Coordinates of C-alpha atoms in Angstrom, one line a residue:
M1 CA -15.5 -58.2 -19.2
K2 CA -16.4 -60.9 -16.7
A3 CA -15.5 -64.5 -17.4
M4 CA -14.7 -67.8 -15.8
Q5 CA -11.4 -69.5 -16.5
Y6 CA -9.7 -72.8 -16.1
T7 CA -6.5 -72.1 -14.2
G8 CA -5.1 -75.6 -14.7
Y9 CA -6.0 -79.3 -14.9
G10 CA -7.9 -80.7 -11.9
D11 CA -11.2 -80.6 -10.1
P12 CA -13.9 -77.8 -10.3
S13 CA -11.9 -75.7 -7.9
K14 CA -9.7 -74.9 -10.9
I15 CA -12.5 -72.8 -12.3
R16 CA -12.0 -69.1 -11.2
P17 CA -13.6 -65.8 -12.0
A18 CA -11.6 -63.3 -14.0
E19 CA -11.7 -59.9 -15.6
V20 CA -10.4 -60.2 -19.2
P21 CA -10.4 -57.9 -22.3
K22 CA -13.4 -58.1 -24.6
P23 CA -12.4 -60.2 -27.7
E24 CA -12.2 -58.6 -31.1
P25 CA -13.9 -60.4 -34.1
S26 CA -11.8 -61.4 -37.1
P27 CA -13.1 -60.6 -40.6
T28 CA -15.2 -63.8 -40.6
Q29 CA -16.4 -63.7 -37.0
L30 CA -19.3 -62.3 -34.9
L31 CA -18.9 -60.6 -31.6
V32 CA -21.8 -61.9 -29.4
K33 CA -23.0 -60.5 -26.1
V34 CA -23.7 -63.9 -24.4
A35 CA -27.0 -64.4 -22.6
A36 CA -26.5 -68.0 -21.6
C37 CA -24.3 -71.0 -22.2
S38 CA -24.5 -74.6 -21.2
V39 CA -22.3 -77.3 -19.7
N40 CA -21.5 -80.5 -21.5
P41 CA -19.5 -83.5 -20.3
I42 CA -16.6 -82.6 -22.7
D43 CA -16.2 -79.3 -20.7
W44 CA -15.2 -81.1 -17.5
K45 CA -13.2 -83.7 -19.4
L46 CA -11.1 -81.0 -20.9
R47 CA -10.8 -79.4 -17.4
N48 CA -9.8 -82.6 -15.6
G49 CA -7.2 -83.5 -18.2
S50 CA -8.7 -86.8 -19.4
L51 CA -8.6 -85.4 -23.0
R52 CA -5.2 -83.7 -22.7
F53 CA -3.6 -85.9 -25.3
L54 CA -6.4 -85.2 -27.9
V55 CA -7.1 -81.6 -27.0
P56 CA -4.3 -80.1 -24.9
M57 CA -5.3 -77.0 -22.9
R58 CA -3.5 -73.7 -22.5
F59 CA -4.1 -71.9 -19.2
P60 CA -5.8 -69.7 -18.3
S61 CA -8.6 -70.4 -20.7
I62 CA -12.3 -69.6 -20.9
P63 CA -14.5 -72.7 -21.1
G64 CA -17.8 -73.2 -22.8
M65 CA -18.8 -74.2 -26.3
D66 CA -22.6 -73.5 -26.4
L67 CA -24.0 -70.0 -26.4
V68 CA -27.0 -67.9 -27.2
G69 CA -26.8 -64.1 -27.4
E70 CA -27.0 -60.9 -29.4
V71 CA -24.6 -60.0 -32.2
V72 CA -23.1 -56.6 -31.3
A73 CA -20.5 -56.4 -34.1
T74 CA -19.4 -58.3 -37.2
G75 CA -16.2 -58.8 -39.1
A76 CA -15.7 -57.2 -42.5
K77 CA -16.4 -60.4 -44.4
V78 CA -19.5 -61.5 -42.5
A79 CA -22.5 -61.5 -44.8
G80 CA -25.2 -63.7 -43.1
F81 CA -25.6 -61.8 -39.8
R82 CA -25.9 -58.3 -38.6
P83 CA -25.9 -56.5 -35.2
G84 CA -29.1 -57.2 -33.3
D85 CA -29.5 -60.7 -34.5
R86 CA -30.1 -63.3 -31.8
V87 CA -27.9 -66.3 -32.5
V88 CA -27.0 -69.7 -31.2
A89 CA -23.6 -71.3 -31.8
C90 CA -21.3 -74.2 -31.0
L91 CA -17.7 -73.0 -30.7
G92 CA -15.9 -76.3 -30.7
S93 CA -13.4 -77.7 -28.2
R94 CA -10.4 -75.7 -29.6
N95 CA -12.3 -72.4 -29.8
A96 CA -14.2 -72.5 -26.5
G97 CA -15.0 -69.4 -24.6
S98 CA -18.7 -68.9 -24.1
A99 CA -18.5 -68.7 -20.2
A100 CA -18.1 -64.9 -20.5
E101 CA -20.0 -61.7 -21.1
F102 CA -18.8 -61.6 -24.7
S103 CA -17.5 -64.2 -27.2
V104 CA -16.4 -64.4 -30.8
V105 CA -18.1 -66.9 -33.1
D106 CA -17.1 -68.0 -36.6
E107 CA -20.0 -67.1 -39.0
R108 CA -20.1 -70.8 -40.2
S109 CA -20.8 -72.0 -36.7
A110 CA -23.8 -69.8 -35.9
A111 CA -27.5 -69.8 -36.8
L112 CA -30.4 -67.5 -35.9
A113 CA -31.9 -68.6 -32.6
P114 CA -35.4 -70.1 -32.8
N115 CA -38.1 -67.7 -31.4
T116 CA -39.8 -70.6 -29.7
L117 CA -36.9 -71.2 -27.3
N118 CA -36.0 -68.8 -24.5
D119 CA -32.4 -68.1 -23.8
H120 CA -31.9 -71.0 -21.4
Q121 CA -33.5 -73.4 -23.8
A122 CA -31.6 -72.1 -26.8
A123 CA -28.3 -72.2 -25.0
A124 CA -28.8 -75.9 -24.3
L125 CA -29.2 -76.8 -27.9
P126 CA -26.0 -76.5 -29.9
L127 CA -23.5 -79.1 -28.9
A128 CA -25.9 -81.8 -27.7
G129 CA -28.4 -81.1 -30.5
L130 CA -25.7 -81.3 -33.2
T131 CA -24.3 -84.5 -31.7
A132 CA -27.7 -86.1 -31.8
L133 CA -28.4 -84.9 -35.4
Q134 CA -25.1 -85.9 -36.8
A135 CA -25.1 -89.3 -35.0
L136 CA -28.6 -90.2 -36.3
R137 CA -28.6 -88.8 -39.8
D138 CA -25.0 -88.8 -40.8
R139 CA -23.2 -91.6 -38.9
G140 CA -26.3 -93.8 -38.4
R141 CA -28.0 -93.1 -41.7
L142 CA -31.4 -93.1 -40.0
R143 CA -34.2 -92.6 -42.5
E144 CA -37.9 -92.4 -42.5
G145 CA -39.4 -95.8 -41.5
G146 CA -36.2 -96.9 -39.8
S147 CA -35.9 -98.1 -36.2
V148 CA -33.6 -96.7 -33.5
L149 CA -32.7 -97.6 -29.9
V150 CA -31.6 -94.5 -28.0
V151 CA -29.7 -95.5 -24.9
G152 CA -29.7 -92.7 -22.4
G153 CA -32.9 -91.1 -23.7
S154 CA -33.2 -88.6 -20.8
G155 CA -29.7 -87.2 -21.0
G156 CA -28.5 -84.0 -22.7
V157 CA -27.8 -85.7 -26.1
G158 CA -30.4 -88.4 -25.7
H159 CA -33.5 -86.3 -25.2
Y160 CA -32.7 -84.4 -28.4
A161 CA -32.0 -87.7 -30.2
V162 CA -35.5 -89.0 -29.3
Q163 CA -37.1 -85.9 -30.8
I164 CA -34.9 -85.7 -33.9
A165 CA -35.3 -89.4 -34.7
K166 CA -39.1 -88.9 -34.6
A167 CA -38.8 -85.8 -36.8
L168 CA -36.8 -88.0 -39.3
G169 CA -39.7 -90.4 -39.4
A170 CA -38.2 -93.3 -37.4
K171 CA -39.6 -95.6 -34.8
V172 CA -38.0 -94.7 -31.5
I173 CA -37.3 -96.9 -28.5
A174 CA -35.6 -95.1 -25.7
V175 CA -33.8 -96.4 -22.6
C176 CA -33.8 -94.5 -19.3
S177 CA -34.4 -94.9 -15.6
T178 CA -37.8 -95.2 -13.8
A179 CA -38.0 -91.5 -12.9
N180 CA -37.7 -90.4 -16.5
V181 CA -39.9 -92.8 -18.3
S182 CA -43.0 -90.7 -18.5
W183 CA -41.4 -87.5 -19.8
V184 CA -39.2 -89.3 -22.3
R185 CA -42.4 -90.8 -23.7
E186 CA -43.8 -87.3 -23.9
L187 CA -40.8 -86.3 -26.0
G188 CA -42.2 -88.7 -28.6
A189 CA -40.6 -92.1 -28.0
D190 CA -42.8 -95.0 -29.2
E191 CA -41.7 -97.1 -26.4
V192 CA -39.6 -96.5 -23.3
I193 CA -37.6 -99.2 -21.5
D194 CA -36.7 -98.8 -17.8
Y195 CA -33.1 -100.2 -17.5
T196 CA -33.5 -100.6 -13.7
R197 CA -36.1 -103.2 -14.3
T198 CA -34.8 -105.1 -17.4
T199 CA -31.6 -105.5 -19.4
E200 CA -33.6 -106.8 -22.4
F201 CA -34.1 -104.0 -24.8
G202 CA -35.9 -105.9 -27.6
P203 CA -35.8 -109.1 -29.7
A204 CA -32.9 -109.9 -31.9
A205 CA -32.4 -108.0 -35.2
S206 CA -34.9 -105.2 -34.1
F207 CA -33.0 -102.1 -34.9
D208 CA -31.5 -100.3 -37.9
L209 CA -29.5 -98.2 -35.5
V210 CA -28.5 -98.3 -31.8
F211 CA -27.4 -94.9 -30.6
D212 CA -25.5 -95.2 -27.3
T213 CA -25.1 -92.0 -25.5
V214 CA -24.0 -93.6 -22.2
G215 CA -21.2 -96.0 -23.1
S216 CA -21.4 -98.1 -19.8
T217 CA -22.4 -101.3 -21.6
S218 CA -20.3 -103.2 -24.1
F219 CA -21.1 -103.4 -27.8
G220 CA -21.6 -107.1 -27.3
H221 CA -24.8 -106.4 -25.4
Y222 CA -26.2 -104.4 -28.4
E223 CA -24.9 -106.3 -31.4
P224 CA -27.7 -109.0 -31.4
L225 CA -30.3 -106.2 -31.4
L226 CA -29.0 -104.8 -34.7
K227 CA -30.4 -105.9 -38.0
P228 CA -27.9 -107.7 -40.3
D229 CA -26.7 -104.4 -41.8
G230 CA -27.4 -102.3 -38.7
I231 CA -25.2 -99.6 -37.3
Y232 CA -24.1 -98.9 -33.7
V233 CA -23.1 -95.3 -33.0
T234 CA -21.5 -94.1 -29.8
T235 CA -20.5 -90.8 -28.3
L236 CA -17.9 -92.5 -26.1
P237 CA -15.5 -94.6 -28.3
G238 CA -12.8 -96.5 -26.5
I239 CA -9.7 -98.0 -28.0
G240 CA -11.1 -101.5 -27.7
L241 CA -14.3 -100.6 -29.5
M242 CA -12.5 -98.9 -32.3
L243 CA -10.3 -101.9 -32.8
R244 CA -13.5 -104.0 -33.0
A245 CA -14.9 -101.6 -35.5
L246 CA -11.9 -102.3 -37.8
L247 CA -12.4 -106.1 -37.5
L248 CA -16.2 -106.3 -37.7
P249 CA -16.4 -105.9 -41.5
L250 CA -14.4 -109.1 -41.9
F251 CA -17.3 -111.2 -40.8
S252 CA -20.4 -109.0 -40.6
K253 CA -22.2 -106.2 -42.5
K254 CA -22.9 -104.5 -39.1
K255 CA -21.0 -101.3 -38.4
I256 CA -19.6 -99.5 -35.4
R257 CA -19.2 -95.7 -35.7
A258 CA -18.3 -92.9 -33.4
V259 CA -19.8 -89.4 -33.7
M260 CA -17.4 -86.4 -33.4
V261 CA -19.5 -83.3 -33.6
K262 CA -18.9 -80.7 -36.2
S263 CA -19.8 -77.1 -35.6
K264 CA -22.0 -76.5 -38.6
G265 CA -24.3 -73.5 -38.7
R266 CA -26.5 -75.1 -41.4
D267 CA -27.2 -78.0 -39.0
L268 CA -28.0 -75.6 -36.2
A269 CA -30.4 -73.9 -38.6
F270 CA -32.0 -77.3 -39.3
L271 CA -32.5 -77.8 -35.5
A272 CA -33.8 -74.3 -35.1
A273 CA -36.4 -74.9 -37.8
L274 CA -37.6 -78.1 -35.9
A275 CA -37.9 -76.0 -32.8
E276 CA -39.9 -73.3 -34.7
Q277 CA -42.2 -76.1 -35.9
G278 CA -42.8 -77.3 -32.4
R279 CA -41.0 -80.6 -33.0
L280 CA -37.9 -80.0 -30.8
R281 CA -37.6 -78.6 -27.3
S282 CA -35.0 -78.4 -24.7
V283 CA -35.4 -80.0 -21.3
I284 CA -33.5 -78.0 -18.6
D285 CA -32.1 -79.9 -15.6
S286 CA -30.9 -76.8 -13.8
V287 CA -29.7 -73.2 -14.3
F288 CA -26.6 -71.8 -12.5
P289 CA -25.2 -68.2 -12.5
L290 CA -21.9 -67.6 -14.2
A291 CA -20.1 -67.3 -10.9
Q292 CA -21.1 -70.8 -10.0
L293 CA -19.8 -72.6 -13.1
D294 CA -17.9 -74.9 -10.8
A295 CA -21.2 -76.1 -9.3
A296 CA -22.6 -76.6 -12.7
H297 CA -19.6 -78.8 -13.6
R298 CA -20.2 -80.8 -10.4
R299 CA -23.8 -81.4 -11.4
S300 CA -22.8 -82.6 -14.8
Q301 CA -20.2 -85.0 -13.4
T302 CA -22.9 -86.8 -11.4
G303 CA -24.1 -88.3 -14.7
H304 CA -27.7 -87.9 -13.5
A305 CA -28.7 -84.6 -15.2
R306 CA -32.2 -84.7 -16.7
G307 CA -31.8 -82.8 -19.9
K308 CA -29.3 -79.9 -20.0
I309 CA -27.4 -77.8 -17.5
V310 CA -27.4 -74.1 -18.3
V311 CA -25.4 -71.1 -17.1
D312 CA -27.1 -67.7 -17.1
I313 CA -24.4 -65.1 -17.8
H314 CA -26.2 -62.2 -16.1
A315 CA -28.0 -63.9 -13.3
A316 CA -27.1 -63.0 -9.7
A317 CA -25.1 -65.6 -7.8
T318 CA -28.0 -67.0 -5.7
G319 CA -27.6 -70.7 -6.7
P320 CA -29.1 -73.0 -9.2
S321 CA -32.8 -73.0 -10.2

């Protein structure tokens, strides 16, 4: 089968096409014919070696954690899926391999794909959607009537966070650049702040939760915005921030938490249900053919993607759309 592989640590030139054997599912796995996958920042951080001490890579390896596709075979112990099912899944950093014509997926990491999302939109959902859901609901304890500031509301994780927070019944304030203000408001944000025009994101003690998907500004900037028992959740925890998280309870009821996504099929099913209800959609920045996965990585590394970057497994190599 056709696949793309990392051949070593380094820049996107380390991504090369390859012919590899079709994987065989274990008793608890699905064999999926992949229609599309997506690119997330963790993909190129694994490739460039910046995460090598946390998640060491073995080369060559097939990248990609998100996928949508058709189940073509199931392991003997699989009970919840059957051949012909259209599924979405998040494979996890240690089991990546969706940038290929076929991939194996643990049954517990998959869910039926929502009919309201096409393949590109569905492929965009798993990792970013799970990150947003678990950050807001689990790490941030956001509940109906709560208030949340979403920093990076136009990004891959952020644009899902805006919609999920609204679905949870929260008041949502989103931060993004000028070009993205109108469409982030269309996603459901109650207020959108243009960070190019102001660094003031609200009065003191405004938010139950600050969800920072960007990580370019220190916690000290956001701490005054939190209510006395508010929670700051980040997708990009540094050593300094985690040390501060340990010390903060000594003099404050505020909390600092990091979100480390867990590949849970039941959470994907929750997101799929929101999509079926018309309460969650994917915004696609660009679509690349499989053979141009390196270009998709370069696009992601700019940090300016509006929504998600998708890779169409079967598209001709004619460039991004």
